[in-house]
Amino acid sequence: MGSQWGRDGYYRKARTEGYRSRAAYKLLDIQKRFQVIRRDDVVIDLGCAPGSWLQVLRGLTDEQVIGIDLNPVPPVEGAVILTGDFTTEYIREKVGAMITEVNVIVCDAAPNFSGNKSFDQARSVGLSEEACDFAVDFLKPGGNFVVKTFHGDMFHLILDKMRRNFYGVKVYRSEAARKGSTEVYIIGKKFKGRRNDSEG
């Protein structure tokens, strides 16, 4: 693993430019192509560890940035970080007490993989759907949502869910993704509002 990371240009670039992981360039790539975040947007980052997306977000918006992760994340200047499960009522209540409107939600989270391809893909899609549920509950109408998932037999489930809730939906593979990975991002723009979510 160490040799693979050592040869990775994005990994070396992240170390040079002060980002905590190469994933920073995935968000920068998405922002360059889709302009999902504006200077006056309040943004929530689901599954924010190790914090590289928070670092990028702090450079993209002047408004509040909140990160949520199951594990403690070292502080990122200018960001509020909550430790906990974003699917729980406890975290949802904490978020609701902090902000009244959310413009953008991003999620680069992935489950711990077991090596069983179909099982792992199901877990990945399930996590993406939970992130979408969170977005449906907190985004203001017209807001944007970016979520990572993986191609496979169940991919259509999260794609269909996104299309029910956003006027514009694009599937994008970042140039910063590792070769051979089935990782993609679904970008949802212009949230329709909760009344359009057929699953409630």
Coordinates of N, CA and C in Angstrom, one line a residue:
M1 N 0.8 -1.2 0.0 CA 0.0 0.0 0.0 C 0.9 1.3 0.0
G2 N 1.9 1.2 0.8 CA 2.8 2.4 0.9 C 3.4 2.7 -0.4
S3 N 3.9 1.7 -1.2 CA 4.5 2.0 -2.5 C 3.5 2.6 -3.5
Q4 N 2.3 2.1 -3.4 CA 1.2 2.6 -4.3 C 1.0 4.1 -4.0
W5 N 0.8 4.4 -2.8 CA 0.6 5.8 -2.4 C 1.8 6.7 -2.7
G6 N 3.0 6.1 -2.5 CA 4.2 6.9 -2.8 C 4.3 7.3 -4.2
R7 N 3.8 6.4 -5.1 CA 4.0 6.7 -6.6 C 2.8 7.6 -7.1
D8 N 1.8 7.8 -6.3 CA 0.6 8.5 -6.7 C 0.9 10.0 -6.7
G9 N 0.7 10.6 -7.9 CA 1.0 12.0 -8.1 C 0.1 12.9 -7.3
Y10 N -1.2 12.5 -7.1 CA -2.1 13.3 -6.3 C -1.8 13.2 -4.8
Y11 N -1.3 12.1 -4.4 CA -0.9 11.9 -3.0 C 0.3 12.9 -2.7
R12 N 1.3 12.8 -3.6 CA 2.4 13.7 -3.4 C 2.1 15.2 -3.5
K13 N 1.2 15.5 -4.4 CA 0.7 16.9 -4.5 C 0.0 17.3 -3.3
A14 N -0.8 16.5 -2.7 CA -1.6 16.8 -1.4 C -0.6 17.1 -0.3
R15 N 0.4 16.3 -0.2 CA 1.4 16.5 0.8 C 2.1 17.8 0.6
T16 N 2.4 18.2 -0.6 CA 3.1 19.4 -0.9 C 2.3 20.6 -0.6
E17 N 1.0 20.5 -1.0 CA 0.1 21.7 -0.9 C -0.7 21.7 0.5
G18 N -0.4 20.8 1.4 CA -0.9 20.9 2.7 C -2.3 20.3 2.9
Y19 N -2.8 19.5 1.9 CA -4.1 18.8 2.1 C -3.9 17.5 2.8
R20 N -4.9 17.1 3.6 CA -4.7 15.9 4.4 C -4.8 14.6 3.6
S21 N -5.4 14.6 2.4 CA -5.5 13.5 1.5 C -5.7 13.9 0.1
R22 N -5.4 13.0 -0.8 CA -5.5 13.2 -2.3 C -7.0 13.5 -2.6
A23 N -7.9 13.1 -1.8 CA -9.4 13.3 -2.1 C -9.7 14.8 -2.3
A24 N -8.9 15.7 -1.7 CA -9.1 17.1 -1.9 C -9.2 17.5 -3.4
Y25 N -8.5 16.8 -4.2 CA -8.5 17.2 -5.7 C -9.7 16.7 -6.4
K26 N -10.4 15.7 -5.8 CA -11.7 15.3 -6.3 C -12.7 16.3 -6.2
L27 N -12.8 17.0 -5.0 CA -13.8 18.0 -4.8 C -13.4 19.3 -5.6
L28 N -12.1 19.6 -5.7 CA -11.7 20.7 -6.5 C -12.0 20.5 -8.0
D29 N -11.9 19.2 -8.4 CA -12.2 18.9 -9.8 C -13.8 19.0 -10.0
I30 N -14.5 18.5 -9.1 CA -16.0 18.6 -9.2 C -16.4 20.1 -9.2
Q31 N -15.9 20.9 -8.3 CA -16.2 22.3 -8.2 C -15.9 23.0 -9.5
K32 N -14.7 22.7 -10.1 CA -14.3 23.3 -11.4 C -15.3 23.0 -12.5
R33 N -15.8 21.8 -12.5 CA -16.7 21.4 -13.6 C -18.1 21.7 -13.4
F34 N -18.6 21.7 -12.2 CA -20.0 21.8 -11.9 C -20.4 23.1 -11.1
Q35 N -19.5 23.8 -10.5 CA -19.7 25.0 -9.7 C -20.9 24.7 -8.7
V36 N -20.7 23.8 -7.8 CA -21.7 23.4 -6.9 C -21.7 24.3 -5.7
I37 N -20.6 25.0 -5.4 CA -20.5 25.8 -4.2 C -20.2 27.3 -4.5
R38 N -21.0 28.2 -3.9 CA -20.7 29.6 -4.0 C -20.2 30.2 -2.7
R39 N -19.7 31.4 -2.8 CA -19.1 32.1 -1.7 C -20.0 32.2 -0.5
D40 N -21.3 32.3 -0.8 CA -22.3 32.6 0.3 C -23.0 31.3 0.7
D41 N -22.5 30.2 0.4 CA -23.2 28.9 0.7 C -22.8 28.3 2.1
V42 N -23.8 27.9 2.9 CA -23.6 27.1 4.0 C -23.4 25.6 3.6
V43 N -22.4 25.0 4.0 CA -22.1 23.6 3.5 C -21.9 22.6 4.6
I44 N -22.4 21.4 4.4 CA -22.2 20.3 5.4 C -21.5 19.2 4.6
D45 N -20.4 18.6 5.3 CA -19.6 17.6 4.7 C -19.9 16.3 5.5
L46 N -20.6 15.3 4.9 CA -20.9 14.1 5.6 C -19.7 13.1 5.4
G47 N -19.3 12.5 6.5 CA -18.2 11.5 6.5 C -16.9 12.3 6.1
C48 N -16.6 13.3 6.9 CA -15.6 14.3 6.6 C -14.1 13.9 6.8
A49 N -13.9 12.8 7.5 CA -12.5 12.4 7.8 C -11.8 12.1 6.5
P50 N -10.5 12.4 6.4 CA -9.6 13.0 7.5 C -9.7 14.5 7.5
G51 N -10.5 15.1 6.7 CA -10.7 16.6 6.7 C -10.3 17.3 5.5
S52 N -9.8 16.6 4.5 CA -9.3 17.3 3.3 C -10.4 18.1 2.5
W53 N -11.7 17.5 2.5 CA -12.8 18.2 1.9 C -13.1 19.5 2.7
L54 N -13.0 19.4 4.0 CA -13.3 20.6 4.8 C -12.3 21.7 4.5
Q55 N -11.0 21.3 4.3 CA -10.0 22.2 3.9 C -10.3 22.9 2.6
V56 N -10.8 22.2 1.6 CA -11.2 22.7 0.3 C -12.4 23.6 0.5
L57 N -13.4 23.2 1.3 CA -14.6 24.0 1.5 C -14.3 25.3 2.1
R58 N -13.4 25.3 3.0 CA -13.1 26.6 3.7 C -12.5 27.6 2.7
G59 N -12.0 27.1 1.6 CA -11.5 28.0 0.6 C -12.5 28.4 -0.5
L60 N -13.7 27.7 -0.4 CA -14.7 28.0 -1.4 C -15.9 28.8 -1.0
T61 N -16.1 28.8 0.4 CA -17.2 29.6 0.9 C -16.8 30.4 2.1
D62 N -17.4 31.6 2.3 CA -17.2 32.4 3.4 C -18.2 32.2 4.5
E63 N -19.1 31.3 4.3 CA -20.2 31.0 5.3 C -19.8 29.7 6.1
Q64 N -20.7 29.3 6.9 CA -20.5 28.2 7.8 C -20.2 26.9 7.1
V65 N -19.2 26.1 7.6 CA -18.9 24.8 7.1 C -19.0 23.8 8.3
I66 N -19.7 22.8 8.2 CA -19.9 21.8 9.2 C -19.5 20.4 8.7
G67 N -18.6 19.7 9.4 CA -18.2 18.4 9.1 C -18.8 17.4 10.1
I68 N -19.2 16.2 9.6 CA -19.7 15.1 10.5 C -19.0 13.8 10.1
D69 N -18.5 13.1 11.2 CA -17.9 11.8 10.9 C -18.0 11.0 12.2
L70 N -18.1 9.7 11.9 CA -18.1 8.7 13.0 C -16.9 8.8 14.0
N71 N -15.8 9.1 13.4 CA -14.5 9.2 14.2 C -14.1 10.6 14.4
P72 N -13.4 10.8 15.5 CA -12.9 12.2 15.7 C -12.0 12.6 14.6
V73 N -12.1 13.9 14.2 CA -11.3 14.4 13.1 C -10.5 15.6 13.7
P74 N -9.2 15.7 13.4 CA -8.5 16.9 13.9 C -9.1 18.2 13.4
P75 N -9.0 19.2 14.2 CA -9.7 20.5 13.8 C -9.2 21.0 12.5
V76 N -10.2 21.7 11.8 CA -9.9 22.4 10.6 C -10.3 23.8 10.8
E77 N -9.4 24.7 10.7 CA -9.6 26.1 11.0 C -10.9 26.7 10.2
G78 N -11.8 27.2 11.0 CA -13.0 27.8 10.4 C -14.1 26.8 10.1
A79 N -13.9 25.6 10.5 CA -15.0 24.6 10.3 C -15.4 24.0 11.7
V80 N -16.7 23.7 11.8 CA -17.2 23.0 13.0 C -17.3 21.5 12.7
I81 N -16.8 20.7 13.6 CA -16.8 19.2 13.3 C -17.5 18.5 14.4
L82 N -18.5 17.7 14.0 CA -19.3 16.9 14.9 C -18.9 15.5 14.8
T83 N -18.7 14.8 15.9 CA -18.4 13.4 15.9 C -19.7 12.6 16.2
G84 N -20.0 11.7 15.3 CA -21.2 10.9 15.4 C -21.7 10.4 14.1
D85 N -22.8 9.7 14.1 CA -23.5 9.1 12.9 C -24.5 10.1 12.4
F86 N -24.3 10.5 11.2 CA -25.3 11.5 10.6 C -26.7 11.0 10.4
T87 N -26.9 9.7 10.5 CA -28.2 9.1 10.4 C -29.0 9.2 11.7
T88 N -28.3 9.5 12.8 CA -29.0 9.5 14.1 C -29.7 10.8 14.4
E89 N -30.8 10.7 15.2 CA -31.5 11.8 15.6 C -30.7 12.8 16.4
Y90 N -29.7 12.3 17.2 CA -28.8 13.1 18.0 C -28.0 14.1 17.1
I91 N -27.4 13.6 16.1 CA -26.6 14.5 15.2 C -27.6 15.4 14.4
R92 N -28.7 14.9 14.0 CA -29.6 15.7 13.2 C -30.1 16.9 14.1
E93 N -30.4 16.6 15.4 CA -30.8 17.7 16.2 C -29.7 18.7 16.5
K94 N -28.5 18.3 16.6 CA -27.4 19.2 16.8 C -27.2 20.1 15.5
V95 N -27.3 19.5 14.4 CA -27.2 20.3 13.1 C -28.4 21.3 13.1
G96 N -29.6 20.8 13.4 CA -30.7 21.7 13.3 C -30.7 22.8 14.3
A97 N -30.0 22.7 15.4 CA -29.8 23.7 16.4 C -28.8 24.7 15.9
M98 N -27.9 24.3 15.0 CA -26.8 25.2 14.6 C -27.1 26.1 13.4
I99 N -28.0 25.5 12.5 CA -28.2 26.2 11.3 C -29.7 26.1 10.9
T100 N -30.2 27.1 10.1 CA -31.6 27.1 9.7 C -31.7 26.7 8.2
E101 N -30.6 27.0 7.4 CA -30.7 26.7 6.0 C -29.3 26.2 5.6
V102 N -29.4 25.1 4.7 CA -28.2 24.5 4.2 C -28.2 24.6 2.7
N103 N -27.2 25.2 2.0 CA -27.2 25.4 0.6 C -26.6 24.2 -0.1
V104 N -25.6 23.5 0.5 CA -24.9 22.5 -0.2 C -24.5 21.4 0.8
I105 N -24.7 20.1 0.4 CA -24.2 19.0 1.2 C -23.3 18.1 0.3
V106 N -22.2 17.7 0.9 CA -21.3 16.8 0.1 C -21.0 15.6 1.0
C107 N -20.7 14.5 0.3 CA -20.5 13.2 1.0 C -19.5 12.4 0.2
D108 N -18.3 12.3 0.8 CA -17.2 11.4 0.2 C -17.0 10.2 1.0
A109 N -18.0 9.8 1.8 CA -17.9 8.7 2.7 C -18.0 7.3 2.0
A110 N -17.4 6.3 2.5 CA -17.5 5.0 2.0 C -17.4 4.0 3.1
P111 N -18.1 2.9 3.0 CA -18.1 1.9 4.1 C -16.8 1.2 4.1
N112 N -16.5 0.5 5.3 CA -15.3 -0.4 5.3 C -15.6 -1.6 4.4
F113 N -14.8 -1.8 3.4 CA -15.0 -2.9 2.5 C -14.6 -4.2 3.0
S114 N -15.4 -5.3 2.7 CA -15.1 -6.6 3.1 C -14.3 -7.5 2.1
G115 N -14.4 -7.0 0.8 CA -13.8 -7.8 -0.2 C -14.8 -8.6 -1.0
N116 N -16.0 -8.7 -0.5 CA -17.1 -9.3 -1.2 C -17.8 -8.2 -2.1
K117 N -17.6 -8.3 -3.4 CA -18.0 -7.2 -4.3 C -19.4 -6.8 -4.2
S118 N -20.3 -7.8 -4.3 CA -21.8 -7.5 -4.3 C -22.2 -6.9 -2.9
F119 N -21.7 -7.5 -1.8 CA -22.0 -7.0 -0.5 C -21.5 -5.6 -0.3
D120 N -20.3 -5.3 -0.7 CA -19.7 -4.0 -0.5 C -20.4 -3.0 -1.4
Q121 N -20.8 -3.4 -2.6 CA -21.6 -2.4 -3.4 C -22.9 -2.1 -2.8
A122 N -23.6 -3.1 -2.2 CA -24.9 -2.8 -1.5 C -24.7 -1.9 -0.4
R123 N -23.6 -2.1 0.4 CA -23.4 -1.2 1.5 C -23.1 0.2 1.1
S124 N -22.3 0.3 0.0 CA -22.0 1.7 -0.5 C -23.2 2.4 -1.0
V125 N -24.1 1.7 -1.7 CA -25.3 2.4 -2.2 C -26.2 2.7 -1.0
G126 N -26.3 1.8 0.0 CA -27.0 2.1 1.1 C -26.6 3.4 1.9
L127 N -25.3 3.5 2.0 CA -24.7 4.7 2.6 C -25.0 6.0 1.8
S128 N -24.9 5.8 0.5 CA -25.2 7.0 -0.4 C -26.7 7.4 -0.3
E129 N -27.6 6.4 -0.1 CA -29.0 6.7 0.0 C -29.3 7.4 1.4
E130 N -28.6 6.9 2.4 CA -28.7 7.6 3.7 C -28.3 9.0 3.6
A131 N -27.2 9.3 2.9 CA -26.7 10.6 2.7 C -27.7 11.5 2.0
C132 N -28.3 10.9 1.0 CA -29.4 11.6 0.2 C -30.6 11.9 1.1
D133 N -31.0 11.0 2.0 CA -32.0 11.2 2.9 C -31.7 12.4 3.8
F134 N -30.5 12.5 4.3 CA -30.0 13.6 5.1 C -30.1 14.9 4.3
A135 N -29.7 14.9 3.0 CA -29.8 16.1 2.2 C -31.2 16.5 2.0
V136 N -32.1 15.5 1.8 CA -33.5 15.9 1.6 C -34.1 16.6 2.8
D137 N -33.6 16.2 4.0 CA -34.1 16.7 5.2 C -33.6 18.1 5.5
F138 N -32.4 18.4 5.0 CA -31.7 19.7 5.4 C -31.5 20.7 4.3
L139 N -31.4 20.3 3.1 CA -31.2 21.2 2.0 C -32.4 22.2 1.8
K140 N -32.0 23.4 1.5 CA -33.1 24.4 1.1 C -33.4 24.1 -0.4
P141 N -34.6 24.4 -0.8 CA -35.0 24.2 -2.2 C -34.0 25.0 -3.1
G142 N -33.5 24.3 -4.1 CA -32.5 24.9 -5.0 C -31.1 24.6 -4.6
G143 N -30.9 23.9 -3.5 CA -29.6 23.5 -3.0 C -28.9 22.4 -3.8
N144 N -27.7 22.1 -3.6 CA -26.9 21.1 -4.3 C -26.4 20.0 -3.4
F145 N -26.2 18.9 -4.0 CA -25.7 17.7 -3.2 C -24.7 16.9 -4.1
V146 N -23.6 16.5 -3.5 CA -22.6 15.7 -4.1 C -22.4 14.4 -3.3
V147 N -22.5 13.3 -3.9 CA -22.3 12.0 -3.1 C -21.5 11.0 -3.9
K148 N -20.6 10.4 -3.2 CA -19.8 9.3 -3.8 C -20.5 8.0 -3.7
T149 N -20.4 7.2 -4.8 CA -20.9 5.8 -4.8 C -20.0 5.0 -5.7
F150 N -20.4 3.8 -6.0 CA -19.6 2.9 -6.8 C -20.6 2.2 -7.8
H151 N -20.1 2.1 -9.0 CA -20.9 1.4 -10.1 C -21.1 -0.1 -9.7
G152 N -22.3 -0.6 -10.1 CA -22.6 -2.0 -9.9 C -24.1 -2.2 -10.1
D153 N -24.5 -3.4 -9.7 CA -25.9 -3.8 -10.0 C -26.9 -2.9 -9.3
M154 N -26.6 -2.3 -8.2 CA -27.5 -1.5 -7.4 C -27.4 0.0 -7.7
F155 N -26.5 0.4 -8.5 CA -26.2 1.8 -8.8 C -27.5 2.6 -9.2
H156 N -28.4 1.9 -9.9 CA -29.6 2.6 -10.4 C -30.4 3.1 -9.2
L157 N -30.3 2.4 -8.0 CA -31.2 2.8 -6.9 C -30.9 4.2 -6.4
I158 N -29.6 4.5 -6.2 CA -29.2 5.8 -5.8 C -29.4 6.9 -6.9
L159 N -29.1 6.4 -8.1 CA -29.3 7.4 -9.3 C -30.8 7.8 -9.4
D160 N -31.7 6.8 -9.3 CA -33.1 7.1 -9.4 C -33.6 8.0 -8.2
K161 N -33.0 7.8 -7.1 CA -33.4 8.6 -5.9 C -32.9 10.0 -6.1
M162 N -31.8 10.2 -6.6 CA -31.3 11.5 -6.9 C -32.1 12.2 -8.0
R163 N -32.5 11.5 -9.0 CA -33.4 12.1 -10.0 C -34.7 12.5 -9.5
R164 N -35.2 11.8 -8.5 CA -36.5 12.2 -7.9 C -36.4 13.5 -7.2
N165 N -35.2 13.8 -6.7 CA -35.1 14.9 -5.7 C -34.4 16.2 -6.3
F166 N -33.7 16.0 -7.4 CA -33.0 17.2 -8.0 C -33.3 17.4 -9.5
Y167 N -33.4 18.6 -9.9 CA -33.7 18.9 -11.3 C -32.6 18.5 -12.2
G168 N -31.4 18.7 -11.8 CA -30.2 18.3 -12.6 C -29.4 17.3 -11.9
V169 N -29.1 16.2 -12.6 CA -28.3 15.1 -12.0 C -27.3 14.6 -13.0
K170 N -26.0 14.6 -12.6 CA -24.9 14.2 -13.4 C -24.1 13.1 -12.7
V171 N -23.6 12.2 -13.4 CA -22.6 11.2 -12.9 C -21.3 11.5 -13.4
Y172 N -20.3 11.6 -12.5 CA -19.0 12.0 -12.9 C -17.9 11.2 -12.2
R173 N -16.9 10.8 -13.0 CA -15.7 10.2 -12.5 C -14.6 11.2 -12.5
S174 N -14.1 11.5 -11.3 CA -13.0 12.5 -11.1 C -11.7 12.0 -11.7
E175 N -11.0 12.9 -12.3 CA -9.7 12.6 -12.8 C -8.7 12.2 -11.7
A176 N -9.1 12.5 -10.5 CA -8.2 12.2 -9.3 C -8.5 10.8 -8.8
A177 N -9.5 10.1 -9.3 CA -9.8 8.7 -8.9 C -8.7 7.8 -9.3
R178 N -8.5 6.8 -8.4 CA -7.4 5.8 -8.7 C -7.8 4.9 -9.9
K179 N -6.8 4.6 -10.7 CA -7.1 3.7 -11.9 C -7.7 2.4 -11.5
G180 N -8.7 1.9 -12.2 CA -9.4 0.7 -11.9 C -10.5 0.8 -10.9
S181 N -10.6 1.9 -10.2 CA -11.7 2.1 -9.3 C -13.1 2.3 -10.0
T182 N -14.1 1.8 -9.4 CA -15.5 2.0 -9.9 C -16.1 3.2 -9.3
E183 N -15.4 3.9 -8.5 CA -15.9 5.1 -7.8 C -16.4 6.2 -8.7
V184 N -17.5 6.7 -8.5 CA -18.1 7.9 -9.2 C -18.8 8.8 -8.2
Y185 N -19.0 10.0 -8.7 CA -19.8 10.9 -7.9 C -21.1 11.3 -8.6
I186 N -22.1 11.4 -7.9 CA -23.4 11.9 -8.4 C -23.6 13.3 -8.0
I187 N -23.8 14.2 -8.9 CA -24.0 15.6 -8.6 C -25.4 15.9 -8.8
G188 N -26.1 16.3 -7.7 CA -27.5 16.8 -7.8 C -27.6 18.3 -7.7
K189 N -28.1 19.0 -8.6 CA -28.3 20.4 -8.6 C -29.7 20.8 -8.5
K190 N -30.0 21.9 -7.8 CA -31.3 22.5 -7.7 C -32.3 21.5 -7.1
F191 N -32.2 21.3 -5.7 CA -33.1 20.4 -5.0 C -34.5 20.8 -5.1
K192 N -35.4 19.9 -5.4 CA -36.8 20.2 -5.7 C -37.6 20.5 -4.4
G193 N -37.1 20.1 -3.3 CA -37.9 20.3 -2.0 C -38.5 19.0 -1.5
R194 N -38.7 18.9 -0.3 CA -39.1 17.6 0.4 C -40.4 17.0 -0.2
R195 N -41.3 17.9 -0.7 CA -42.6 17.4 -1.2 C -42.4 16.5 -2.4
N196 N -41.2 16.6 -3.1 CA -40.9 15.8 -4.3 C -40.3 14.4 -4.0
D197 N -40.0 14.2 -2.7 CA -39.3 12.9 -2.4 C -40.4 11.8 -2.2
S198 N -40.6 11.0 -3.1 CA -41.7 10.0 -3.1 C -41.5 9.0 -1.9
E199 N -40.3 8.9 -1.3 CA -40.1 8.0 -0.2 C -40.3 8.7 1.1
G200 N -40.7 10.0 1.1 CA -40.8 10.7 2.3 C -39.6 11.1 2.9

